[in-house]
Amino acid sequence: MDISKELVMDMYTKMLRIRRFEQRVAELFAAAKIGGFVHLYWGEEAVAVGVTANLSNDDLITSTHRGHGHLIAKGGETKYMMAELYGKETGYCKGKGGSMHIADATKGILGANGIVGAGLPIATGAALSIKLRGSNQVSVCFFGDGASNQGTFHESMNMAAIWKLPVVYICENNLYGEFTPQKDHQAITDISSRAEAYGFPGITVDGNDVFAVYEATNEAIKRARNGNGPTLIECKTYRVRGHFEGDPQLYRSKEEVEEWKRNDPIMRVERYISENGIVSEEKLKEIQKGIDKELDEAVEFAEKSKDPDEKMVAEDVYTDIVEEVRVR
Amino acid sequence: MRKMNYGQAINEALRNELRRDPNVFLMGEDVKYGVLGVTAGIVDEFGEERVRNTPISEEAVAGGAVGAAAAGSRPVAEIMFIDFSTIAMDQIVNQAAKMRYMFGGRITLPLTFRTMVGAGIQAAAQHSQSLEAWFTHIPGLKVVYPSTPKDALGLTIAAIRDDNPVIVLEHKLLYAMEGEVPDENEPIPIGVADVKKVGKDVTLVATGMMVHKCLNAAKQLSEEGIDVEVIDPRSLFPLDKDTIYNSIKKTHKVVLVSEEVKRGSWIGELSAMIAEEAFQDLNSPILRVAGLNTPVPFSKKLEDYFVPNEVDIIEAIKSII
Ligand SMILES: Cc1ncc(C[n+]2csc(CCOP(=O)(O)OP(=O)(O)O)c2C)c(N)n1
């Protein structure tokens, strides 16, 4: 497949934006500026970016508890994300959601999710709506290897298959569900093989190769838009950070992590760029600087923003009812 | 007496029962390590057969406990956060709670569910709920809620030894709280309340983390000469009504304190019981101090606002004193 230079650079920039964003988040979490559960996507950037490079603003995605990468790749703005992580009223969720619950419906992001496996039926339902409305959109569902053991996985895929829904299931197999290695939570190695049981294609790709992810998704999305139903794409990748920030990581060796770091998806694109003379090293530095500046501004925006006002706690429960709350 | 924290007390209770009864086994997502470390190290003593990591499959974990119990084991299944019990509701509500009754008492389900409740760590709306009303509403389930290391040790042991499905609610902020526990690992009978502080002017009934806020509030009020009695029911069902009603007979005033969303709460049920059965002993309205009728927000400021605190408790007490 021919991937244009523009697309390569676009994908590279997005991957780097995700990485640099999360590097900041890790620092800010360690400095106790950010609270709650923070699950970093570090090392898996090729999946979100390779997939969403095929999508427009109108297409829909569901994300997971590890959602920063999906959001940024789908066009989520780092300053509103950062403000949300700070719990500020200017954040994507007015400070009510935090890292695990960011959404931006205007960009087709139907939300990160704190419940493992919850996105599968939601993405399937979104695809049903697409079909009923006769629109040309497609729905894409991100989920982990751990999530593939939830009933929602099986129930959703079966439904999508019988109704030939325009949905693409992206399994991010980072080899661990929390602290449990894949071999201890399922007896198969390729999760993609499960698609056969529902009667649609399932494939496994190198999830640290953004081009492989891009191409596989491209095919699957064509299938979906042409009315041929779902595809399951398993992307084999690796989570470089702990399950959450603060995880002591007793369940895996440092050597294993180091090994995977040598297979870093961003380094791989950088190598591709230099080997193919796409842009100069200076240009790459410039891109990095631009991202860092954007992130400085995002952090400043978050720090300068206000905490939500107490009365906001009762807003947005319903569209039309605001109950009285206690006044302290 | 010795000292340990609430998390260690639960860990010890589990070890004690695994040692005592070969039919006991633990299962749940990452129980080998424990997401907040409560079950850590148990696997070293009992092995992976009896301390069993499961896939992320709450419905199969809960239903698996039902089946294993029906077949003669005594499972202790962990549903990591109570929020995830929603996925397992069929097995908990329609299967575990009903089987014995539907089968005319010819089946026994000696199973325990352990789960984390409560707000306070900015875990937001899907990891912070207090869903006690959901479970106390269902005939066939027992629900216990320890607030101290001593209660955690004794109630966990009692839950495991009980021949019925018992749900143990553990408040995540309490795990690190230290306290005295008895030298012997004895069960605390399910259905017996504990008077955490004796007083004569007003009765507070509180659970979990709220017990400690009530004790703080009581201390502050004692400086103003108001003498508060704090009752921790410890078991939400079966409920030790006598201890509560006897206290009301003495104080004639009651404030119920809980972290639940107020609407449809377990303390809503408790206040109805008191109105039906102890009305004659009251000389002021029954008050409830509870979480707001909203999901639990992420922002620290809003989360603090959601959870009742000492100011709210004191204000409620003063309004009827
Ligand atoms: C229903 C539910 N069960 C358990 C959890 C706790 N939990 C959060 S993330 C996680 C592991 C998810 O593994 P996977 O789906 O492989 O995604 P990954 O974290 O590897 O990206 C678990 C068990 C949860 N959030 N929701």
XYZ file of C-alpha atoms and ligand atoms in Angstrom:
675
model
C 0.000 0.000 0.000
C 1.124 3.518 -0.735
C 1.220 5.737 2.305
C 1.841 9.355 1.436
C 4.570 11.394 3.082
C 1.935 13.674 4.551
C 0.202 10.747 6.157
C 3.445 9.386 7.552
C 4.239 12.735 9.097
C 0.711 13.166 10.378
C 0.804 9.772 12.052
C 4.258 10.430 13.472
C 3.175 13.752 14.947
C 0.122 12.224 16.573
C 2.101 9.374 18.075
C 4.601 11.796 19.468
C 1.862 14.049 20.827
C 0.411 11.093 22.724
C 3.792 10.082 24.115
C 4.813 13.569 25.184
C 1.379 14.197 26.708
C 1.676 11.087 28.797
C 5.233 11.852 29.833
C 3.887 15.093 31.264
C 1.001 13.278 32.894
C 3.370 10.800 34.554
C 5.413 13.685 35.974
C 2.348 15.586 37.112
C 0.909 12.489 38.734
C 4.169 11.848 40.579
C 4.091 15.469 41.732
C 0.519 14.918 43.014
C -0.883 17.585 40.700
C -3.173 14.976 39.166
C -5.189 12.485 41.217
C -7.321 9.423 40.729
C -6.497 6.436 38.565
C -4.180 7.187 35.647
C -3.548 4.405 33.116
C -0.950 5.322 30.512
C -0.976 4.192 26.894
C 2.827 4.547 26.544
C 4.123 2.050 23.989
C 0.770 1.429 22.306
C 0.557 4.657 20.286
C 0.761 2.914 16.907
C -2.609 1.285 17.491
C -4.683 4.387 18.175
C -2.945 6.362 15.456
C -2.883 3.641 12.790
C -6.590 3.033 13.298
C -7.856 6.619 13.519
C -5.803 7.758 10.519
C -8.587 6.035 8.565
C -11.388 7.922 10.285
C -13.012 11.294 9.839
C -14.510 13.494 12.529
C -17.909 11.936 11.833
C -16.832 8.402 12.518
C -17.366 7.153 16.038
C -15.064 5.504 18.525
C -15.410 4.049 21.994
C -12.377 4.089 24.227
C -11.227 2.423 27.443
C -9.793 3.238 30.871
C -6.507 3.695 28.981
C -7.967 6.336 26.719
C -5.532 9.243 26.336
C -4.078 7.828 23.123
C -7.431 7.168 21.484
C -8.637 10.642 22.334
C -5.602 12.502 21.056
C -5.491 10.361 17.909
C -9.157 11.136 17.210
C -8.497 14.867 17.542
C -9.072 15.455 21.244
C -7.408 18.692 22.348
C -4.634 18.330 24.888
C -5.500 21.490 26.777
C -9.023 20.352 27.579
C -7.734 16.879 28.394
C -5.115 18.263 30.743
C -7.669 20.497 32.437
C -9.865 17.446 32.927
C -7.035 15.490 34.516
C -6.628 18.419 36.879
C -10.355 18.275 37.660
C -10.931 21.827 36.437
C -14.169 23.297 35.139
C -12.569 23.992 31.746
C -11.849 20.285 31.261
C -13.644 18.114 28.732
C -15.995 16.857 31.446
C -16.059 19.993 33.620
C -13.873 18.120 36.099
C -16.456 15.429 36.723
C -14.862 12.647 34.690
C -11.090 12.586 35.095
C -8.693 10.399 33.137
C -11.017 7.410 32.828
C -14.071 9.229 31.516
C -13.082 11.796 28.899
C -15.387 12.248 25.913
C -15.824 14.714 23.058
C -18.936 13.911 21.072
C -18.176 16.680 18.569
C -15.172 14.630 17.455
C -16.990 11.312 17.448
C -15.454 10.227 20.738
C -18.190 8.413 22.637
C -16.075 8.237 25.721
C -13.375 6.594 27.709
C -14.762 4.078 30.168
C -13.952 2.854 33.639
C -15.741 -0.430 33.101
C -13.733 -3.069 31.279
C -15.660 -4.379 28.283
C -18.386 -1.736 28.450
C -17.404 -0.112 25.169
C -18.130 -3.200 23.086
C -21.938 -3.045 23.149
C -21.855 0.750 22.963
C -19.806 0.719 19.749
C -22.074 -2.004 18.424
C -25.138 0.085 19.191
C -23.550 3.096 17.526
C -23.061 0.943 14.425
C -26.694 -0.097 14.597
C -27.698 3.564 14.640
C -25.460 4.221 11.643
C -27.210 1.434 9.793
C -30.691 2.596 10.785
C -29.945 6.178 9.802
C -28.400 5.029 6.540
C -25.316 7.141 7.141
C -21.859 6.428 5.789
C -20.147 6.484 9.183
C -18.346 3.649 10.822
C -17.940 2.793 14.468
C -14.667 1.612 15.961
C -14.270 -0.055 19.313
C -10.983 -0.144 21.241
C -10.615 -2.719 24.010
C -7.951 -4.866 25.667
C -7.059 -8.539 25.797
C -8.488 -8.618 29.305
C -11.774 -7.160 28.096
C -12.092 -9.927 25.538
C -13.113 -12.232 28.389
C -16.207 -10.244 29.264
C -19.619 -11.417 28.128
C -20.017 -8.090 26.348
C -17.310 -9.117 23.870
C -19.126 -12.255 22.800
C -22.629 -10.825 22.893
C -21.676 -7.730 20.904
C -19.771 -9.559 18.218
C -22.529 -12.035 17.690
C -25.079 -9.263 17.318
C -22.895 -7.230 14.976
C -22.359 -10.314 12.820
C -25.998 -11.220 12.372
C -26.946 -7.631 11.614
C -23.841 -6.959 9.475
C -23.125 -3.766 11.371
C -20.495 -1.227 10.265
C -18.201 -1.721 13.252
C -14.521 -2.542 13.561
C -13.323 -4.148 16.785
C -9.749 -3.253 17.697
C -8.293 -5.524 20.336
C -5.207 -3.976 21.881
C -3.428 -7.065 23.058
C -0.734 -5.613 25.305
C -0.214 -9.084 26.817
C -1.593 -8.182 30.246
C -4.967 -7.627 31.811
C -3.946 -5.602 34.816
C -1.396 -7.909 36.539
C -2.401 -11.111 34.747
C -0.470 -12.226 31.658
C -2.550 -13.284 28.679
C -1.580 -16.947 29.043
C -3.158 -16.969 32.499
C -6.454 -15.433 31.439
C -7.176 -17.239 28.189
C -6.130 -20.495 26.553
C -5.683 -19.013 23.066
C -2.836 -16.849 21.819
C -4.551 -15.056 18.947
C -7.703 -13.329 20.104
C -8.526 -12.659 16.460
C -9.318 -16.368 16.095
C -12.528 -15.784 18.028
C -14.053 -13.911 15.099
C -14.456 -17.170 13.284
C -16.971 -18.304 15.870
C -19.197 -15.375 14.948
C -18.740 -15.623 11.205
C -16.618 -12.622 10.266
C -12.915 -12.015 9.599
C -10.381 -11.715 12.367
C -6.756 -10.830 11.822
C -3.685 -10.272 13.947
C -1.194 -7.524 13.168
C 1.990 -6.134 14.690
C 0.512 -3.436 16.886
C 3.808 -1.615 17.178
C 3.876 -1.093 13.414
C 1.675 1.881 12.652
C 1.618 1.093 8.933
C 0.443 -2.475 9.506
C -2.312 -1.217 11.780
C -3.259 1.464 9.264
C -3.540 -0.990 6.381
C -5.496 -3.613 8.248
C -7.947 -1.027 9.498
C -8.287 0.459 6.047
C -9.502 -2.875 4.697
C -11.836 -3.450 7.593
C -13.391 -0.024 7.294
C -14.017 -0.545 3.585
C -15.783 -3.768 4.441
C -17.856 -2.016 7.069
C -18.828 0.910 4.842
C -19.747 -1.435 2.021
C -22.278 -3.175 4.219
C -20.235 -6.333 4.699
C -20.212 -6.229 8.468
C -17.666 -6.286 11.253
C -13.995 -7.216 11.458
C -11.911 -8.033 14.513
C -8.348 -6.740 14.378
C -5.980 -7.842 17.084
C -2.969 -5.569 17.492
C -0.135 -7.187 19.421
C 1.563 -4.504 21.444
C 2.948 -3.807 24.884
C 2.217 -1.472 27.761
C 5.505 0.022 28.832
C 4.315 1.700 32.044
C 2.613 -0.109 34.892
C -1.083 -0.923 34.727
C -1.709 2.366 36.513
C 0.713 5.007 37.712
C 2.031 3.758 41.025
C 1.832 0.070 40.069
C 4.833 -1.761 41.626
C 4.790 -4.237 38.686
C 5.577 -7.406 40.617
C 4.172 -9.509 37.802
C 6.800 -8.941 35.108
C 10.542 -8.551 34.737
C 12.478 -5.395 33.943
C 14.166 -7.326 31.126
C 10.837 -7.970 29.439
C 9.990 -4.267 29.568
C 13.423 -3.286 28.240
C 13.069 -5.789 25.413
C 9.818 -4.204 24.313
C 11.224 -0.696 24.617
C 13.642 -1.644 21.865
C 10.584 -2.284 19.707
C 9.219 1.193 20.382
C 6.599 2.166 17.785
C 7.712 5.788 17.627
C 11.358 4.883 17.115
C 10.249 2.610 14.303
C 8.532 5.443 12.464
C 11.517 7.704 13.057
C 13.716 5.082 11.464
C 11.332 4.816 8.510
C 11.352 8.584 8.090
C 15.124 8.797 8.075
C 15.649 5.716 5.899
C 13.244 7.060 3.313
C 14.495 10.613 3.586
C 11.001 11.908 4.221
C 12.048 14.874 6.333
C 15.263 15.977 7.974
C 16.252 15.365 11.566
C 15.906 19.077 12.170
C 12.326 18.963 11.011
C 11.641 16.174 13.517
C 13.128 18.297 16.299
C 10.927 21.158 15.231
C 7.842 18.963 15.441
C 8.863 17.868 18.893
C 9.378 21.451 19.991
C 5.976 22.409 18.671
C 4.358 19.631 20.655
C 6.242 20.559 23.803
C 5.111 24.147 23.454
C 1.530 23.021 22.992
C 1.837 20.910 26.137
C 3.382 23.749 28.145
C 0.341 25.760 27.214
C -1.964 22.890 28.095
C -0.449 22.578 31.564
C -0.598 26.330 32.062
C -4.221 26.361 30.927
C -5.039 23.588 33.389
C -3.209 25.226 36.262
C -4.809 28.603 35.657
C -8.316 27.217 35.278
C -10.755 27.268 38.161
C -12.022 24.346 40.148
C -15.669 23.684 39.363
C -18.063 25.621 41.529
C -19.782 23.513 44.181
C -23.190 24.020 42.648
C -21.981 22.317 39.486
C -22.007 19.011 41.341
C -25.746 18.691 40.759
C -25.730 19.823 37.138
C -25.754 17.468 34.147
C -27.322 14.584 36.031
C -30.363 15.208 33.830
C -30.990 17.614 30.992
C -33.831 19.271 32.832
C -33.756 18.457 36.538
C -31.318 19.973 38.986
C -31.954 18.711 42.492
C -31.165 20.821 45.491
C -28.002 19.857 47.259
C -26.804 20.596 50.744
C -25.067 23.879 51.342
C -22.032 23.783 53.554
C -4.686 -7.241 71.911
C -2.449 -6.391 68.947
C -2.486 -3.710 66.292
C -2.979 -4.042 62.576
C -4.717 -2.185 59.787
C -8.084 -3.008 58.229
C -6.502 -4.456 55.080
C -4.218 -6.699 57.118
C -7.158 -7.806 59.223
C -9.023 -8.973 56.129
C -5.899 -10.694 54.864
C -5.561 -12.492 58.182
C -9.222 -13.511 58.242
C -8.902 -15.045 54.782
C -5.741 -16.945 55.732
C -7.345 -18.144 58.921
C -10.328 -19.612 57.104
C -8.232 -21.113 54.298
C -6.193 -22.865 56.973
C -9.180 -24.016 58.989
C -11.416 -25.307 56.225
C -10.102 -27.057 53.110
C -13.333 -26.217 51.291
C -12.611 -22.499 51.388
C -11.003 -20.975 48.320
C -10.538 -17.437 47.016
C -11.169 -16.253 43.509
C -11.303 -12.961 41.676
C -9.468 -10.671 39.306
C -5.826 -10.460 40.361
C -6.467 -11.774 43.892
C -2.957 -13.171 43.688
C -1.668 -9.635 44.283
C -4.827 -7.743 45.109
C -5.468 -4.459 43.351
C -4.848 -2.521 46.582
C -2.786 -5.347 48.056
C -5.382 -6.693 50.510
C -4.997 -10.311 49.395
C -1.241 -10.025 48.765
C 0.941 -12.929 49.835
C -1.872 -15.385 50.549
C -1.037 -17.313 47.396
C 2.441 -18.080 48.788
C 0.902 -20.112 51.566
C -2.044 -21.732 49.776
C -1.059 -21.912 46.111
C -2.844 -20.944 42.928
C -5.489 -23.664 43.187
C -7.006 -22.081 46.263
C -6.085 -18.451 45.532
C -7.357 -18.339 42.050
C -6.908 -15.455 39.627
C -9.835 -15.230 37.245
C -10.236 -13.607 33.849
C -12.028 -10.253 33.829
C -15.447 -11.866 33.830
C -17.516 -10.708 36.812
C -20.644 -12.581 35.854
C -18.750 -15.865 35.623
C -16.930 -15.126 38.882
C -20.178 -14.542 40.771
C -21.976 -17.408 39.067
C -18.929 -19.587 39.550
C -19.159 -18.947 43.272
C -22.809 -19.979 43.198
C -22.046 -23.205 41.381
C -19.034 -24.041 43.508
C -21.002 -23.414 46.695
C -23.896 -25.539 45.468
C -21.437 -28.334 44.737
C -19.893 -28.350 48.209
C -17.136 -25.711 48.297
C -17.052 -22.540 50.345
C -15.944 -19.856 47.865
C -14.885 -16.318 48.692
C -15.276 -14.387 45.466
C -13.931 -10.893 45.082
C -15.757 -8.360 42.945
C -13.004 -5.745 42.944
C -15.164 -2.598 43.077
C -18.861 -2.733 43.980
C -19.489 -0.798 40.767
C -18.535 -3.966 38.856
C -21.123 -6.027 40.711
C -23.617 -4.496 38.290
C -22.194 -6.852 35.663
C -22.761 -9.819 37.957
C -26.254 -8.849 39.109
C -28.112 -11.801 37.602
C -25.920 -14.273 39.422
C -26.047 -12.336 42.690
C -29.695 -11.306 42.669
C -31.504 -14.007 40.719
C -29.293 -16.990 41.427
C -27.306 -16.682 44.668
C -30.086 -14.990 46.614
C -32.972 -17.135 45.389
C -31.741 -20.679 44.892
C -32.271 -21.950 48.398
C -35.796 -20.551 48.567
C -36.881 -21.687 45.132
C -35.599 -25.180 45.804
C -37.500 -25.484 49.057
C -34.453 -25.194 51.264
C -32.864 -28.248 49.698
C -29.751 -26.413 48.615
C -27.248 -24.400 50.647
C -24.963 -21.698 49.264
C -22.188 -20.926 51.736
C -20.534 -18.207 49.691
C -18.966 -14.834 50.354
C -18.600 -11.875 48.061
C -16.017 -9.271 49.036
C -16.123 -5.875 47.376
C -14.803 -2.320 47.754
C -17.147 0.612 48.265
C -16.976 4.319 48.749
C -15.524 7.562 47.464
C -12.449 9.517 48.448
C -9.666 8.647 46.019
C -10.894 10.566 42.974
C -11.805 7.330 41.265
C -14.913 9.042 39.807
C -18.418 7.818 39.074
C -17.730 4.203 38.071
C -15.380 3.267 40.935
C -16.748 5.102 43.989
C -20.301 4.031 44.648
C -21.966 2.874 47.836
C -24.624 0.472 46.572
C -25.652 -1.069 49.894
C -29.345 -0.505 49.189
C -29.149 -2.677 46.076
C -28.138 -5.711 48.105
C -30.068 -5.144 51.330
C -33.165 -4.919 49.136
C -32.755 -8.533 48.043
C -34.108 -11.281 50.331
C -31.612 -14.106 50.437
C -28.494 -11.989 50.871
C -26.751 -10.919 54.049
C -24.741 -7.706 53.982
C -22.006 -6.739 56.429
C -19.933 -3.561 56.513
C -16.989 -3.394 58.932
C -15.595 -0.007 59.976
C -12.560 -1.038 62.049
C -9.792 -3.656 61.793
C -11.372 -5.627 64.629
C -14.744 -5.700 62.881
C -13.121 -6.493 59.534
C -11.385 -9.513 61.019
C -14.398 -10.839 62.894
C -17.009 -10.147 60.245
C -14.961 -11.598 57.395
C -14.531 -14.794 59.377
C -18.240 -14.864 60.174
C -19.169 -14.252 56.546
C -17.069 -17.167 55.359
C -18.455 -19.498 58.029
C -22.038 -18.462 57.341
C -24.072 -20.923 55.280
C -25.746 -18.149 53.274
C -24.560 -15.759 50.580
C -22.937 -12.872 52.458
C -21.629 -9.679 50.906
C -18.784 -7.967 52.735
C -18.478 -4.272 51.961
C -14.984 -2.852 52.470
C -14.402 0.889 52.358
C -11.267 1.613 50.327
C -10.231 4.512 52.567
C -10.269 2.263 55.617
C -7.663 -0.271 54.435
C -4.782 1.736 55.888
C -6.560 2.495 59.147
C -4.904 0.925 62.192
C -6.648 -0.426 65.222
C -6.594 -3.023 67.933
C -7.711 -6.560 67.198
C -8.134 -9.459 69.602
C -5.396 -12.070 69.842
C -7.790 -14.836 68.898
C -9.402 -14.957 65.446
C -13.008 -15.179 66.503
C -16.048 -14.437 64.334
C -18.178 -11.419 65.199
C -21.783 -12.589 64.970
C -23.587 -11.223 61.922
C -26.518 -9.128 63.084
C -24.988 -7.628 66.211
C -24.404 -3.886 66.269
C -21.566 -2.186 68.091
C -21.914 0.943 70.174
C -18.802 2.805 69.125
C -19.417 5.602 71.627
C -21.897 5.828 74.476
C -23.868 9.061 74.835
C -27.222 10.329 76.024
C -28.342 13.313 73.935
C -28.667 11.992 70.381
C -28.237 8.670 68.576
C -26.099 8.539 65.433
C -26.289 5.420 63.295
C -23.416 5.228 60.818
C -21.578 2.711 58.660
C -18.079 2.332 57.195
C -16.074 5.503 56.852
C -18.947 7.522 58.280
C -18.486 5.894 61.696
C -15.179 7.714 62.001
C -16.624 11.017 60.863
C -19.388 10.611 63.428
C -16.838 9.926 66.166
C -14.975 13.098 65.177
C -18.201 15.050 65.190
C -19.088 13.587 68.588
C -15.756 14.717 69.981
C -16.268 18.252 68.742
C -19.777 18.366 70.137
C -18.696 17.058 73.519
C -16.729 20.289 73.927
C -20.048 22.070 73.655
C -21.634 19.734 76.153
C -23.591 17.642 73.647
C -23.258 13.935 74.369
C -23.599 11.804 71.227
C -24.083 8.038 71.029
C -22.596 6.404 67.910
C -23.967 3.055 66.782
C -22.366 1.021 64.038
C -24.828 -1.661 62.923
C -21.974 -3.582 61.224
C -24.574 -5.847 59.601
C -27.014 -4.055 57.321
C -29.039 -7.240 57.027
C -29.773 -8.901 59.366
C -30.043 -5.698 61.379
C -29.696 -5.354 65.132
C -32.741 -3.152 65.595
C -32.802 -3.558 69.371
C -29.523 -1.768 69.899
C -30.718 1.120 67.759
C -34.200 1.316 69.326
C -32.808 1.052 72.861
C -30.540 3.960 72.137
C -33.435 6.008 70.776
C -35.415 5.218 73.930
C -32.618 6.900 75.832
C -31.833 9.880 73.560
C -35.200 10.407 71.791
C -33.316 11.700 68.753
C -31.721 9.981 65.812
C -29.534 11.006 62.867
C -28.622 8.399 60.237
C -25.334 8.916 58.426
C -24.263 7.141 55.251
C -22.155 7.743 52.185
C -24.847 6.379 49.866
C -26.745 8.531 47.424
C -29.606 9.649 49.654
C -32.433 8.735 47.302
C -33.454 5.109 47.751
C -30.721 4.509 50.303
C -30.414 1.814 52.946
C -30.740 4.535 55.580
C -34.011 5.470 53.882
C -35.229 1.989 54.749
C -33.819 2.296 58.259
C -35.588 5.592 58.835
C -38.869 4.022 57.732
C -38.322 1.177 60.199
C -37.670 3.600 63.009
C -40.762 5.612 62.093
C -42.875 2.450 62.134
C -41.485 0.822 65.219
C -39.955 3.467 67.478
C -41.954 6.588 66.672
C -43.262 6.893 70.222
C -39.726 7.288 71.554
C -38.779 10.151 69.256
C -39.198 13.803 70.039
C -37.789 15.168 66.791
C -37.751 14.169 63.138
C -35.477 11.378 61.936
C -32.690 13.032 59.945
C -30.516 11.540 57.242
C -27.079 12.799 56.280
C -25.979 11.101 53.058
C -24.231 11.469 49.730
C -25.792 13.806 47.196
C -28.262 12.574 44.593
C -25.602 12.670 41.909
C -22.965 10.331 40.507
C -19.638 10.685 42.346
C -17.658 13.463 40.655
C -13.921 13.289 39.892
C -12.681 16.733 40.965
C -11.383 16.622 44.539
C -13.408 19.660 45.437
C -16.657 18.206 44.111
C -15.938 14.765 45.528
C -15.410 16.284 48.967
C -18.704 18.048 48.513
C -20.463 14.817 47.556
C -19.323 12.936 50.664
C -20.912 13.940 53.966
C -18.462 15.352 56.512
C -18.310 16.386 60.159
C -19.810 19.802 59.418
C -22.908 18.207 57.880
C -23.268 15.794 60.783
C -22.884 18.504 63.426
C -25.319 20.758 61.629
C -27.913 17.984 61.478
C -27.503 17.244 65.166
C -27.752 20.889 66.147
C -30.905 21.323 64.143
C -32.742 18.881 66.432
C -31.002 19.482 69.758
C -15.803 -4.532 34.800
C -14.463 -4.210 35.332
N -13.771 -5.164 35.955
C -12.533 -4.903 36.446
C -11.996 -3.659 36.309
C -10.624 -3.349 36.884
N -9.679 -3.218 35.791
C -9.385 -2.021 35.257
S -8.386 -2.152 33.943
C -8.306 -3.817 34.080
C -7.501 -4.611 33.117
C -7.975 -4.467 31.731
O -7.185 -5.232 30.900
P -7.278 -5.058 29.336
O -8.694 -5.090 28.892
O -6.348 -6.044 28.735
O -6.774 -3.576 29.071
P -5.356 -2.946 29.400
O -5.420 -2.425 30.805
O -4.333 -4.014 29.231
O -5.203 -1.839 28.421
C -9.083 -4.254 35.141
C -9.228 -5.659 35.567
C -12.775 -2.675 35.667
N -12.337 -1.417 35.545
N -13.987 -2.974 35.176
